[in-house]
Each structure stands twice: as C-alpha cells, then as structure tokens.
Amino acid sequence: MAGKIRKGGDFLIAETSCQDVFTPEDFSDEQRAFAETTEKFVTDEILPHFEEIENQEFSYVVEGMRKCGELGLLMMDAAEEDGGLELDKASSMLVGEKISTSGSFSVAFAAHTGIGTLPLIYYGTAQQKEKYLDKIISGEWCSAYCLTEPGSGSDALSAQTSAILSDDGSHYLLNGTKQYITNGGFAELFTIFAKIDKEHFTAFLVEKSFPGLIVGNEEKKMGIKGSSTTQIILDNCRVPVENVLGDIGKGHKIAFNVLNIGRFKLGAGVTGAAKMALGEGIRYANERKQFGQPISAFGAIQEKIADLSAAIYASESLVYRLAGLLDDKLATIEKGIPDYYEQYQKAIEEYAAECGISKVFCSDVLAKTVDEVVQIHGGYGFCSEYPAERYYRDERINRIFEGTNEINRLLITGMILRRSMKGELPLQSEAMKAFESLMTPSFEEIDTEIPFAAEKVTIGNLKTLFLILAGAGVQKFMEKLADEQEILMAAADIIIQIFAIESAVLRAEKISADLSPSRREQLAAAVKVFTFNATEEAARAARKAAYFVEEGDTLTMILSGVRRFTKYDAAGLLSAKRTLAKSAIDAEKYLF
C-alpha cells in the first residue's frame, strides 16, 4: 500500500492526496481470492442451514467454524511463526465484510476471530500460544471474551469479578458473573477479566472445563437470534496462575486495545450487510407493482435507493481508507523485535479515533439502510416471511456492540482533544487561524476544471468550522470540556462527516480516470448525493454545538460562520439522484 504515514486525527488539519488512500479498487488478486473463498463458504456451508442456526442449533455454527479454520479464515491475524497467515488488515476486513451475509453466524465468526482470539495473539506467552492458539485458529475450539457484567457495561473498569490467589499459590479463584457473552454457549476458551484482590484489573485464559465455570441460559434477544449469548458464572473457578494473560493489573490495556480493532472490523461487517440489504430492497421494488408499474419507477422510492447507494459508497470508502492507514503504519514495525506486539498496539491506538468513526458511521448507515428497506417493502417488511424484517432486527445490536455509538462519539472527540493537549496535533494554533477566517470575507471562486472542486472546498470549510467550534469550546470550558458530553457528541458528528466525505471524494478522485463514462457519471452522482446529505448533517451538528458553547454577539458570529462554511453547491442534485437510482435499479444491487 505504501501510502504516506499519517498521524491519527490529522485529517482534520491536513490535506490528503488521493494517491495516499487505499480503496477497494486496490485489492490484490490474493485479497480478491480470499473474498471469493469467503463468499463461497457462506453460500455452500451456512445459507443451507440458515433456519437451523436461527433456531439455535449451534452444532451448525461449531461445524461452520471448523470449516472456516480449514479454509484459513480464522488465522489471518496470527503470526506465521505461530501457524497463522499474518495478513494485512485490508484482507481481514474484506473477509469480515463478506462473512456478514451469513447473518447470525457472522456474529460468532467476528467474536471468535476478533475479541476471542486477538488477546491471545497480542499478549499471550509462548507457552500459552503453544497450548491454545492452534486450537483457536484451526476452529477446533471456539472462543469468547468476557468483559461486561450485569452492573458494568461502558464503565468496564468498575467490574466486580474477583480473583484471589489460592493458599498454595497454584491457582486463582475467580468469582463473579459476566453478561452478554457472545459464543458463551459453545466456546471452549474464554478471556475473562477480573480484579486480583479486588484491585488489580487482570485478564485470564479460562477453559470451559475448569471447575467452577458455569454457562448460563441463552438470552432471548430481539435479533441475531442464531448467535449464542449467555452469562458466564464463576463460582470459585480454579484458574492456574500460568493462565494470567499479560501483566497483572494491566488488563485494561488488553480490553481497550482489542476493542479498537473490533470497532474497525465491525465497520467492514456492517458495510457488507448494508450492501446485501440494499440489493434485497431494490429487487423487491422492481417486483412489487402498484398503479400498474413497479414501485422502483416512483421518485419517492428512487430517492431512497440513491441516498442509500451513496451512503454505502461512503461507508465502504471510509472502511478501506482506514485499512490502508493501519496497514501502512503497521508495515513500519520490524517483525521479530522483542516488543513487536507492544509497538503493534501503539500503531493501532494511533488511529483509535478513526476506528471509532468507522464503527459509528458504518453502523448508522446500516441502520438507515435496513429501515428504508423495510419501508420499501411496506407492510410486507413487517412480516417475518421477508428478510427485510430480520435485517431490521439484526441491525440494532451493531450500535451497541464494541461500545455504544454514544460512547464512541465521546471517545472520538475526547481522543482528538487529548492528542491536541499532548502536542501531537496542533489543533489550538489551527483553531486560532480558523477563527480569524471567520472574520475575513471570502471571495474564493471554485475552479470547476478541478475534479470534485466543490466537494474539496466543502471539506476544507467543514474542517475550518470544526476548528472554530472546538476552539470556542476549549476556551469556554478548558479542561472541563471533557465533562460536556452534549458538546463532545455534536463535535463528533462533525468529525465523522468530515472523514466520510473526504474518504468518498478521495476514492472517487483516485479511480474516476480509469472508469468508463457511464461509471464515472455514477460515481460523480454518488459523491454529489452523499456530500449534500453529509454536509446537511454536519451543519445541523454545528448549529447545535454553537448554541451549546456561545451566546450573544459571539454566537451570532459563529452561526453566520456555520451558514457560510456549510454551503455546498449541489447543482444538479435531482439529476444525480435519478442517475444513481436508475443505475442501481437496473443492476439490482449496490453499484460500486
């Protein structure tokens, strides 16, 4: 990939060349082969047993995981010396996107390959890996991750599960209850977090067979019904001291670093699900006739299809841009060095804000997609005979998984502000320049000869607007800004839309020259439709933030800036929507 190595969050203050972003059009033959293998696996091995899995006949899930192991789909993140493939993040995300069409099975897969396996890969000792890793990456055993408790969700460090060293020093005795454990019903290895002596937050590798581990009943869930979700009850569970994972008292590092990876992988998975749902909606719209013609002929339906197509294009562009950022950064770490995985985790953490953006934006796109697909189906979308109903139910968990979207919005803004306070991002000096521009009239004309010139100007303006609002917030609240959640949430919505629009534009700029005229027209239409919609979202968040942080004459001035910096020349928007909709309707699928 070999793009320019960028600092996390610097997209807010720096321009990015389209040649420095990774796009789906950059996939290698090997990556495409993995995608095809995954698609064939879902078609041949999972979909024929879809109903049984939905009815929680978990033997089909366990067997499916074994077959995933045989195909190499469980070992993509493990090091070669540990028997893995050690592939790049783009490959891992592509497999995650393709597996998403398997419904509930994809939840088991994602939990196993992500939070169920990565703690062992990143923090396990040689002895621990030798004992457990081959079983996990071969699919012989399924894995699970136990962090949440009945009384602690987002505040994970308030967990009450305890670990006390046995009198003979050979075991820890774990006591407590873990809640909402994916794969809980059939996992053989659990990564469980507990406090040693009720103080030192620590991770443990716990086998299902260890005395004192009790698997609770399956939760009755709204969606993803074919996934296993149980409590894990620990009643003086005996865990050998050699099964402490990582350093005592440093379990928070494992918990939070692994969640960063889970967030960007979830972004890929929900993007694949959105593509599938959109295709289902379009096919139904072509079949369903009212007033003597298919409902796909009506403008109201076409606008939905256009808006969803554009949003999914942006979602896909954002996900693989992030994959490129991660892979370029990880490629700078020398393999074989003693602290390789420590450096690896720091590289991932560099883009923690972008991982949060991926999780929030892409899951929100899926939510909008499945909602509109139900609407396209009308009353039939409310009936379980049609897949639209299941898509709608299954989607809802994605805005809760890997940290709620609210928590992630707070983290996005909080991480960027912390980077600024540490001097890693010069936001304060840039905010001062932005505020000066607020008081300087602009006579800038857009050069229409430059590809996507209007969109690029809009991106720059939105960055300026974010800096103005961030600067005003810091000036008013100083270090107490971290407690002003309403402001942080509004700022996050601006940040998210900036990254999404820029990702969509950079991808289009990079690939458009090689496309046919008709494909180029479709791409330009997607960019225009998405930029208009996203700019409107950013403007709404910016107005809200302005009222939160200012009053009087300063508020009036900032609101004037909001109007100025959220202007986007979307001339031809209706034509663009119709072009995009007609192309998607003809293809009966996501276009790009």
Tab-separated table of C-alpha atoms in Angstrom, residues 105-464:
chain	number	residue	atom	x	y	z
A	105	PHE	CA	-23.132	-16.885	12.004
A	106	SER	CA	-21.146	-13.737	11.253
A	107	VAL	CA	-21.551	-12.686	14.893
A	108	ALA	CA	-19.947	-15.915	16.101
A	109	PHE	CA	-17.195	-15.542	13.499
A	110	ALA	CA	-16.462	-11.918	14.374
A	111	ALA	CA	-16.368	-12.580	18.109
A	112	HIS	CA	-14.083	-15.578	17.641
A	113	THR	CA	-11.600	-14.001	15.216
A	114	GLY	CA	-11.626	-10.618	16.946
A	115	ILE	CA	-12.013	-10.242	20.685
A	116	GLY	CA	-11.882	-14.023	21.193
A	117	THR	CA	-8.515	-14.570	19.518
A	118	LEU	CA	-6.580	-11.304	19.457
A	119	PRO	CA	-5.879	-11.063	23.209
A	120	LEU	CA	-4.032	-14.382	22.999
A	121	ILE	CA	-2.177	-13.347	19.831
A	122	TYR	CA	-1.092	-9.965	21.196
A	123	TYR	CA	-0.491	-10.718	24.866
A	124	GLY	CA	-0.070	-14.480	25.208
A	125	THR	CA	3.190	-16.070	26.301
A	126	ALA	CA	4.906	-18.621	24.090
A	127	GLN	CA	3.584	-21.366	26.358
A	128	GLN	CA	0.021	-20.026	26.249
A	129	LYS	CA	0.080	-19.774	22.470
A	130	GLU	CA	1.504	-23.256	22.153
A	131	LYS	CA	-1.287	-24.620	24.327
A	132	TYR	CA	-4.261	-22.732	22.894
A	133	LEU	CA	-3.636	-20.831	19.688
A	134	ASP	CA	-3.632	-23.730	17.227
A	135	LYS	CA	-6.953	-24.931	18.649
A	136	ILE	CA	-8.421	-21.455	18.135
A	137	ILE	CA	-7.163	-20.654	14.648
A	138	SER	CA	-7.954	-24.137	13.356
A	139	GLY	CA	-11.559	-23.941	14.564
A	140	GLU	CA	-11.140	-26.952	16.853
A	141	TRP	CA	-12.195	-24.690	19.724
A	142	CYS	CA	-14.402	-21.613	19.677
A	143	SER	CA	-13.503	-18.637	21.835
A	144	ALA	CA	-15.257	-15.875	23.749
A	145	TYR	CA	-14.449	-12.641	25.548
A	146	CYS	CA	-15.857	-11.829	28.983
A	147	LEU	CA	-15.708	-8.176	29.977
A	148	THR	CA	-19.258	-6.908	30.551
A	149	GLU	CA	-21.048	-7.589	33.837
A	150	PRO	CA	-24.644	-7.044	34.992
A	151	GLY	CA	-23.521	-3.848	36.742
A	152	SER	CA	-20.767	-2.665	34.396
A	153	GLY	CA	-21.063	-2.032	30.673
A	154	SER	CA	-19.390	1.055	29.265
A	155	ASP	CA	-17.640	1.543	32.619
A	156	ALA	CA	-15.728	-1.701	32.264
A	157	LEU	CA	-13.174	-0.918	34.960
A	158	SER	CA	-15.888	-0.928	37.621
A	159	ALA	CA	-16.190	-4.703	37.160
A	160	GLN	CA	-16.749	-6.650	40.378
A	161	THR	CA	-15.499	-10.118	39.340
A	162	SER	CA	-12.725	-11.012	41.765
A	163	ALA	CA	-9.639	-13.212	41.665
A	164	ILE	CA	-7.915	-14.438	44.804
A	165	LEU	CA	-4.710	-16.468	44.855
A	166	SER	CA	-5.114	-19.917	46.387
A	167	ASP	CA	-3.265	-20.731	49.591
A	168	ASP	CA	-0.767	-22.903	47.745
A	169	GLY	CA	-0.150	-20.216	45.108
A	170	SER	CA	-1.008	-22.508	42.189
A	171	HIS	CA	-4.411	-21.127	41.201
A	172	TYR	CA	-6.562	-18.047	41.227
A	173	LEU	CA	-10.142	-18.451	42.392
A	174	LEU	CA	-12.473	-16.351	40.241
A	175	ASN	CA	-15.901	-15.271	41.446
A	176	GLY	CA	-18.478	-13.152	39.637
A	177	THR	CA	-20.856	-13.034	36.697
A	178	LYS	CA	-20.153	-11.939	33.148
A	179	GLN	CA	-23.051	-10.766	30.997
A	180	TYR	CA	-23.913	-10.866	27.266
A	181	ILE	CA	-21.086	-13.211	26.317
A	182	THR	CA	-21.136	-13.942	22.595
A	183	ASN	CA	-20.352	-17.616	21.845
A	184	GLY	CA	-20.908	-18.338	25.538
A	185	GLY	CA	-22.952	-21.473	24.858
A	186	PHE	CA	-20.309	-23.338	22.886
A	187	ALA	CA	-16.943	-21.633	23.466
A	188	GLU	CA	-14.140	-23.735	24.923
A	189	LEU	CA	-11.780	-20.857	25.805
A	190	PHE	CA	-12.741	-17.603	27.499
A	191	THR	CA	-10.718	-14.425	28.019
A	192	ILE	CA	-12.102	-13.293	31.382
A	193	PHE	CA	-11.350	-10.025	33.172
A	194	ALA	CA	-11.259	-9.936	36.969
A	195	LYS	CA	-9.711	-7.890	39.757
A	196	ILE	CA	-6.990	-9.618	41.719
A	197	ASP	CA	-7.561	-8.803	45.391
A	198	LYS	CA	-10.457	-6.598	44.200
A	199	GLU	CA	-7.948	-4.078	42.888
A	200	HIS	CA	-5.695	-5.198	40.033
A	201	PHE	CA	-7.726	-5.483	36.805
A	202	THR	CA	-6.305	-8.528	35.015
A	203	ALA	CA	-7.117	-10.891	32.144
A	204	PHE	CA	-7.206	-14.679	32.445
A	205	LEU	CA	-7.407	-17.526	29.936
A	206	VAL	CA	-10.113	-19.822	31.234
A	207	GLU	CA	-11.099	-23.173	29.772
A	208	LYS	CA	-14.718	-24.237	29.817
A	209	SER	CA	-13.652	-27.400	31.629
A	210	PHE	CA	-12.137	-25.559	34.601
A	211	PRO	CA	-14.057	-26.341	37.817
A	212	GLY	CA	-16.375	-23.518	38.814
A	213	LEU	CA	-17.167	-22.144	35.331
A	214	ILE	CA	-20.905	-22.286	34.698
A	215	VAL	CA	-22.570	-21.361	31.405
A	216	GLY	CA	-25.880	-19.550	31.896
A	217	ASN	CA	-29.031	-19.809	29.826
A	218	GLU	CA	-29.314	-18.347	26.349
A	219	GLU	CA	-30.588	-14.772	26.325
A	220	LYS	CA	-33.869	-14.165	24.485
A	221	LYS	CA	-32.807	-11.458	22.038
A	222	MET	CA	-34.507	-9.095	19.609
A	223	GLY	CA	-32.202	-10.066	16.757
A	224	ILE	CA	-29.117	-12.113	15.831
A	225	LYS	CA	-31.122	-14.999	17.251
A	226	GLY	CA	-28.798	-17.619	15.783
A	227	SER	CA	-25.879	-16.383	17.869
A	228	SER	CA	-25.173	-17.645	21.367
A	229	THR	CA	-25.391	-15.036	24.138
A	230	THR	CA	-25.175	-16.212	27.751
A	231	GLN	CA	-23.962	-15.299	31.175
A	232	ILE	CA	-20.726	-16.876	32.376
A	233	ILE	CA	-20.912	-17.520	36.101
A	234	LEU	CA	-17.703	-18.019	38.075
A	235	ASP	CA	-18.080	-19.876	41.359
A	236	ASN	CA	-14.610	-20.308	42.849
A	237	CYS	CA	-13.452	-21.095	39.307
A	238	ARG	CA	-9.933	-22.511	39.551
A	239	VAL	CA	-7.580	-20.906	37.014
A	240	PRO	CA	-3.873	-21.889	37.018
A	241	VAL	CA	-1.513	-18.984	37.669
A	242	GLU	CA	0.160	-19.636	34.319
A	243	ASN	CA	-3.135	-18.642	32.663
A	244	VAL	CA	-2.839	-14.988	33.632
A	245	LEU	CA	-2.851	-13.150	30.308
A	246	GLY	CA	-0.491	-10.189	30.087
A	247	ASP	CA	0.653	-8.315	33.164
A	248	ILE	CA	-1.219	-8.311	36.454
A	249	GLY	CA	-3.074	-5.034	36.821
A	250	LYS	CA	-2.792	-4.211	33.111
A	251	GLY	CA	-5.969	-5.864	31.897
A	252	HIS	CA	-7.336	-2.503	30.762
A	253	LYS	CA	-4.698	-2.403	28.019
A	254	ILE	CA	-5.946	-5.705	26.637
A	255	ALA	CA	-9.600	-4.738	26.974
A	256	PHE	CA	-9.394	-1.373	25.250
A	257	ASN	CA	-6.783	-2.115	22.580
A	258	VAL	CA	-8.660	-5.166	21.361
A	259	LEU	CA	-11.881	-3.141	21.236
A	260	ASN	CA	-10.228	-0.651	18.849
A	261	ILE	CA	-9.680	-3.491	16.396
A	262	GLY	CA	-13.205	-4.752	16.949
A	263	ARG	CA	-14.541	-1.335	16.003
A	264	PHE	CA	-12.934	-1.086	12.596
A	265	LYS	CA	-13.734	-4.708	11.807
A	266	LEU	CA	-17.355	-4.089	12.723
A	267	GLY	CA	-17.315	-1.181	10.260
A	268	ALA	CA	-16.449	-3.604	7.471
A	269	GLY	CA	-19.034	-6.156	8.548
A	270	VAL	CA	-21.944	-3.736	8.681
A	271	THR	CA	-20.934	-2.297	5.311
A	272	GLY	CA	-21.292	-5.760	3.782
A	273	ALA	CA	-24.666	-6.174	5.484
A	274	ALA	CA	-25.820	-2.809	4.122
A	275	LYS	CA	-24.911	-3.850	0.576
A	276	MET	CA	-26.911	-7.053	0.963
A	277	ALA	CA	-29.945	-5.275	2.409
A	278	LEU	CA	-29.938	-2.632	-0.305
A	279	GLY	CA	-29.902	-5.321	-3.007
A	280	GLU	CA	-32.886	-7.004	-1.368
A	281	GLY	CA	-34.754	-3.714	-1.249
A	282	ILE	CA	-34.092	-2.921	-4.905
A	283	ARG	CA	-35.143	-6.375	-6.086
A	284	TYR	CA	-38.400	-6.101	-4.165
A	285	ALA	CA	-39.030	-2.600	-5.557
A	286	ASN	CA	-38.623	-3.998	-9.077
A	287	GLU	CA	-41.066	-6.854	-8.400
A	288	ARG	CA	-43.742	-5.007	-6.456
A	289	LYS	CA	-46.281	-3.282	-8.716
A	290	GLN	CA	-48.675	-0.508	-7.776
A	291	PHE	CA	-50.769	1.665	-10.086
A	292	GLY	CA	-49.716	-0.552	-12.964
A	293	GLN	CA	-45.926	-0.201	-12.631
A	294	PRO	CA	-43.084	-1.361	-10.366
A	295	ILE	CA	-42.634	0.861	-7.335
A	296	SER	CA	-38.996	1.348	-8.359
A	297	ALA	CA	-40.365	3.669	-11.074
A	298	PHE	CA	-41.586	6.161	-8.465
A	299	GLY	CA	-39.410	9.078	-7.453
A	300	ALA	CA	-40.022	8.596	-3.742
A	301	ILE	CA	-38.535	5.073	-3.905
A	302	GLN	CA	-35.761	6.127	-6.263
A	303	GLU	CA	-34.617	8.821	-3.854
A	304	LYS	CA	-34.293	6.266	-1.073
A	305	ILE	CA	-32.235	3.992	-3.315
A	306	ALA	CA	-29.990	6.868	-4.396
A	307	ASP	CA	-29.385	8.102	-0.844
A	308	LEU	CA	-28.607	4.597	0.416
A	309	SER	CA	-26.300	3.819	-2.522
A	310	ALA	CA	-24.348	6.996	-1.873
A	311	ALA	CA	-24.113	6.391	1.876
A	312	ILE	CA	-22.895	2.805	1.424
A	313	TYR	CA	-20.314	4.029	-1.095
A	314	ALA	CA	-19.022	6.443	1.553
A	315	SER	CA	-19.082	3.697	4.192
A	316	GLU	CA	-17.025	1.376	2.004
A	317	SER	CA	-14.600	4.175	1.099
A	318	LEU	CA	-14.109	5.077	4.760
A	319	VAL	CA	-13.537	1.490	5.906
A	320	TYR	CA	-10.824	0.707	3.397
A	321	ARG	CA	-9.165	4.092	3.761
A	322	LEU	CA	-8.775	3.190	7.430
A	323	ALA	CA	-7.449	-0.252	6.460
A	324	GLY	CA	-4.773	1.473	4.401
A	325	LEU	CA	-3.831	3.817	7.251
A	326	LEU	CA	-3.442	0.867	9.611
A	327	ASP	CA	-1.515	-1.314	7.183
A	328	ASP	CA	0.883	1.467	6.213
A	329	LYS	CA	1.617	2.184	9.859
A	330	LEU	CA	1.979	-1.484	10.826
A	331	ALA	CA	4.364	-2.069	7.924
A	332	THR	CA	6.879	0.264	9.594
A	333	ILE	CA	7.275	-2.082	12.580
A	334	GLU	CA	10.162	-4.523	12.273
A	335	LYS	CA	8.975	-8.088	12.713
A	336	GLY	CA	10.773	-10.205	15.255
A	337	ILE	CA	11.689	-7.401	17.650
A	338	PRO	CA	11.070	-8.271	21.327
A	339	ASP	CA	8.314	-5.687	21.804
A	340	TYR	CA	6.693	-6.233	18.393
A	341	TYR	CA	3.132	-6.541	19.672
A	342	GLU	CA	3.572	-3.597	22.035
A	343	GLN	CA	4.572	-1.455	19.053
A	344	TYR	CA	1.758	-3.044	17.046
A	345	GLN	CA	-0.810	-1.988	19.640
A	346	LYS	CA	0.564	1.549	19.706
A	347	ALA	CA	0.180	1.698	15.936
A	348	ILE	CA	-3.462	0.625	16.197
A	349	GLU	CA	-4.048	3.090	19.024
A	350	GLU	CA	-2.712	5.884	16.809
A	351	TYR	CA	-5.950	5.585	14.832
A	352	ALA	CA	-8.296	4.951	17.754
A	353	ALA	CA	-10.442	7.951	16.763
A	354	GLU	CA	-10.693	6.715	13.180
A	355	CYS	CA	-11.662	3.245	14.455
A	356	GLY	CA	-14.462	4.865	16.428
A	357	ILE	CA	-15.540	6.857	13.370
A	358	SER	CA	-15.721	3.650	11.333
A	359	LYS	CA	-17.852	1.925	13.941
A	360	VAL	CA	-20.305	4.801	14.376
A	361	PHE	CA	-20.654	5.937	10.772
A	362	CYS	CA	-20.928	2.497	9.195
A	363	SER	CA	-23.376	1.140	11.773
A	364	ASP	CA	-25.519	4.261	11.338
A	365	VAL	CA	-25.512	3.698	7.569
A	366	LEU	CA	-26.676	0.126	8.067
A	367	ALA	CA	-29.404	1.329	10.437
A	368	LYS	CA	-30.684	3.790	7.830
A	369	THR	CA	-30.446	1.151	5.112
A	370	VAL	CA	-32.467	-1.555	6.851
A	371	ASP	CA	-35.058	0.972	7.989
A	372	GLU	CA	-35.607	2.153	4.418
A	373	VAL	CA	-35.621	-1.404	3.077
A	374	VAL	CA	-38.498	-2.203	5.453
A	375	GLN	CA	-40.215	0.981	4.254
A	376	ILE	CA	-39.767	-0.044	0.610
A	377	HIS	CA	-41.418	-3.368	1.443
A	378	GLY	CA	-44.318	-1.608	3.145
A	379	GLY	CA	-46.433	-3.981	5.241
A	380	TYR	CA	-44.505	-6.975	3.934
A	381	GLY	CA	-41.372	-5.562	5.541
A	382	PHE	CA	-43.050	-6.110	8.906
A	383	CYS	CA	-43.601	-9.814	8.204
A	384	SER	CA	-41.000	-12.427	9.017
A	385	GLU	CA	-41.534	-14.220	5.692
A	386	TYR	CA	-39.443	-11.460	4.117
A	387	PRO	CA	-35.764	-10.987	5.002
A	388	ALA	CA	-36.259	-7.225	5.470
A	389	GLU	CA	-37.807	-7.929	8.878
A	390	ARG	CA	-34.768	-9.893	10.061
A	391	TYR	CA	-32.337	-7.328	8.681
A	392	TYR	CA	-34.113	-4.707	10.758
A	393	ARG	CA	-33.923	-6.746	13.980
A	394	ASP	CA	-30.382	-7.977	13.440
A	395	GLU	CA	-29.049	-4.494	12.725
A	396	ARG	CA	-29.948	-2.974	16.054
A	397	ILE	CA	-27.161	-4.597	18.071
A	398	ASN	CA	-24.427	-3.017	15.947
A	399	ARG	CA	-24.970	0.373	17.561
A	400	ILE	CA	-24.359	-1.287	20.944
A	401	PHE	CA	-21.558	-3.768	20.114
A	402	GLU	CA	-17.920	-2.689	20.709
A	403	GLY	CA	-19.013	0.246	22.852
A	404	THR	CA	-22.279	2.066	22.186
A	405	ASN	CA	-22.287	4.685	19.455
A	406	GLU	CA	-22.717	7.303	22.165
A	407	ILE	CA	-19.603	6.135	23.995
A	408	ASN	CA	-17.708	6.016	20.717
A	409	ARG	CA	-18.754	9.557	19.826
A	410	LEU	CA	-17.405	10.737	23.172
A	411	LEU	CA	-14.192	8.785	22.585
A	412	ILE	CA	-13.698	10.217	19.090
A	413	THR	CA	-13.765	13.829	20.269
A	414	GLY	CA	-12.030	13.054	23.540
A	415	MET	CA	-9.108	11.275	21.854
A	416	ILE	CA	-8.619	14.059	19.341
A	417	LEU	CA	-8.666	16.719	22.072
A	418	ARG	CA	-6.194	14.686	24.147
A	419	ARG	CA	-3.857	14.419	21.175
A	420	SER	CA	-4.057	18.189	20.864
A	421	MET	CA	-3.300	18.751	24.551
A	422	LYS	CA	-0.270	16.450	24.269
A	423	GLY	CA	1.025	18.494	21.338
A	424	GLU	CA	0.548	15.638	18.881
A	425	LEU	CA	-1.985	17.612	16.836
A	426	PRO	CA	-1.668	21.417	16.520
A	427	LEU	CA	-5.396	21.995	16.892
A	428	GLN	CA	-5.065	25.087	19.079
A	429	SER	CA	-2.956	27.062	16.616
A	430	GLU	CA	-5.140	25.922	13.729
A	431	ALA	CA	-8.250	26.916	15.676
A	432	MET	CA	-6.890	30.441	16.043
A	433	LYS	CA	-6.343	30.674	12.281
A	434	ALA	CA	-9.832	29.313	11.692
A	435	PHE	CA	-11.370	31.927	13.975
A	436	GLU	CA	-9.545	34.652	12.082
A	437	SER	CA	-11.010	33.359	8.833
A	438	LEU	CA	-14.443	33.711	10.381
A	439	MET	CA	-13.939	37.464	10.440
A	440	THR	CA	-12.444	37.622	6.952
A	441	PRO	CA	-14.801	37.794	3.984
A	442	SER	CA	-14.233	35.162	1.302
A	443	PHE	CA	-14.209	35.896	-2.402
A	444	GLU	CA	-12.978	32.431	-3.342
A	445	GLU	CA	-14.303	31.075	-6.616
A	446	ILE	CA	-14.461	27.363	-7.318
A	447	ASP	CA	-12.376	26.205	-10.268
A	448	THR	CA	-14.760	23.823	-11.998
A	449	GLU	CA	-11.885	22.403	-14.072
A	450	ILE	CA	-10.570	20.651	-10.964
A	451	PRO	CA	-12.241	17.269	-10.343
A	452	PHE	CA	-14.576	17.409	-7.346
A	453	ALA	CA	-13.600	21.016	-6.685
A	454	ALA	CA	-16.869	21.941	-4.971
A	455	GLU	CA	-16.605	18.938	-2.662
A	456	LYS	CA	-12.988	19.735	-1.791
A	457	VAL	CA	-13.907	23.310	-0.893
A	458	THR	CA	-16.728	21.991	1.273
A	459	ILE	CA	-14.388	19.582	3.072
A	460	GLY	CA	-11.970	22.434	3.796
A	461	ASN	CA	-14.796	24.620	5.047
A	462	LEU	CA	-16.124	21.923	7.354
A	463	LYS	CA	-12.655	21.462	8.831
A	464	THR	CA	-12.471	25.207	9.462
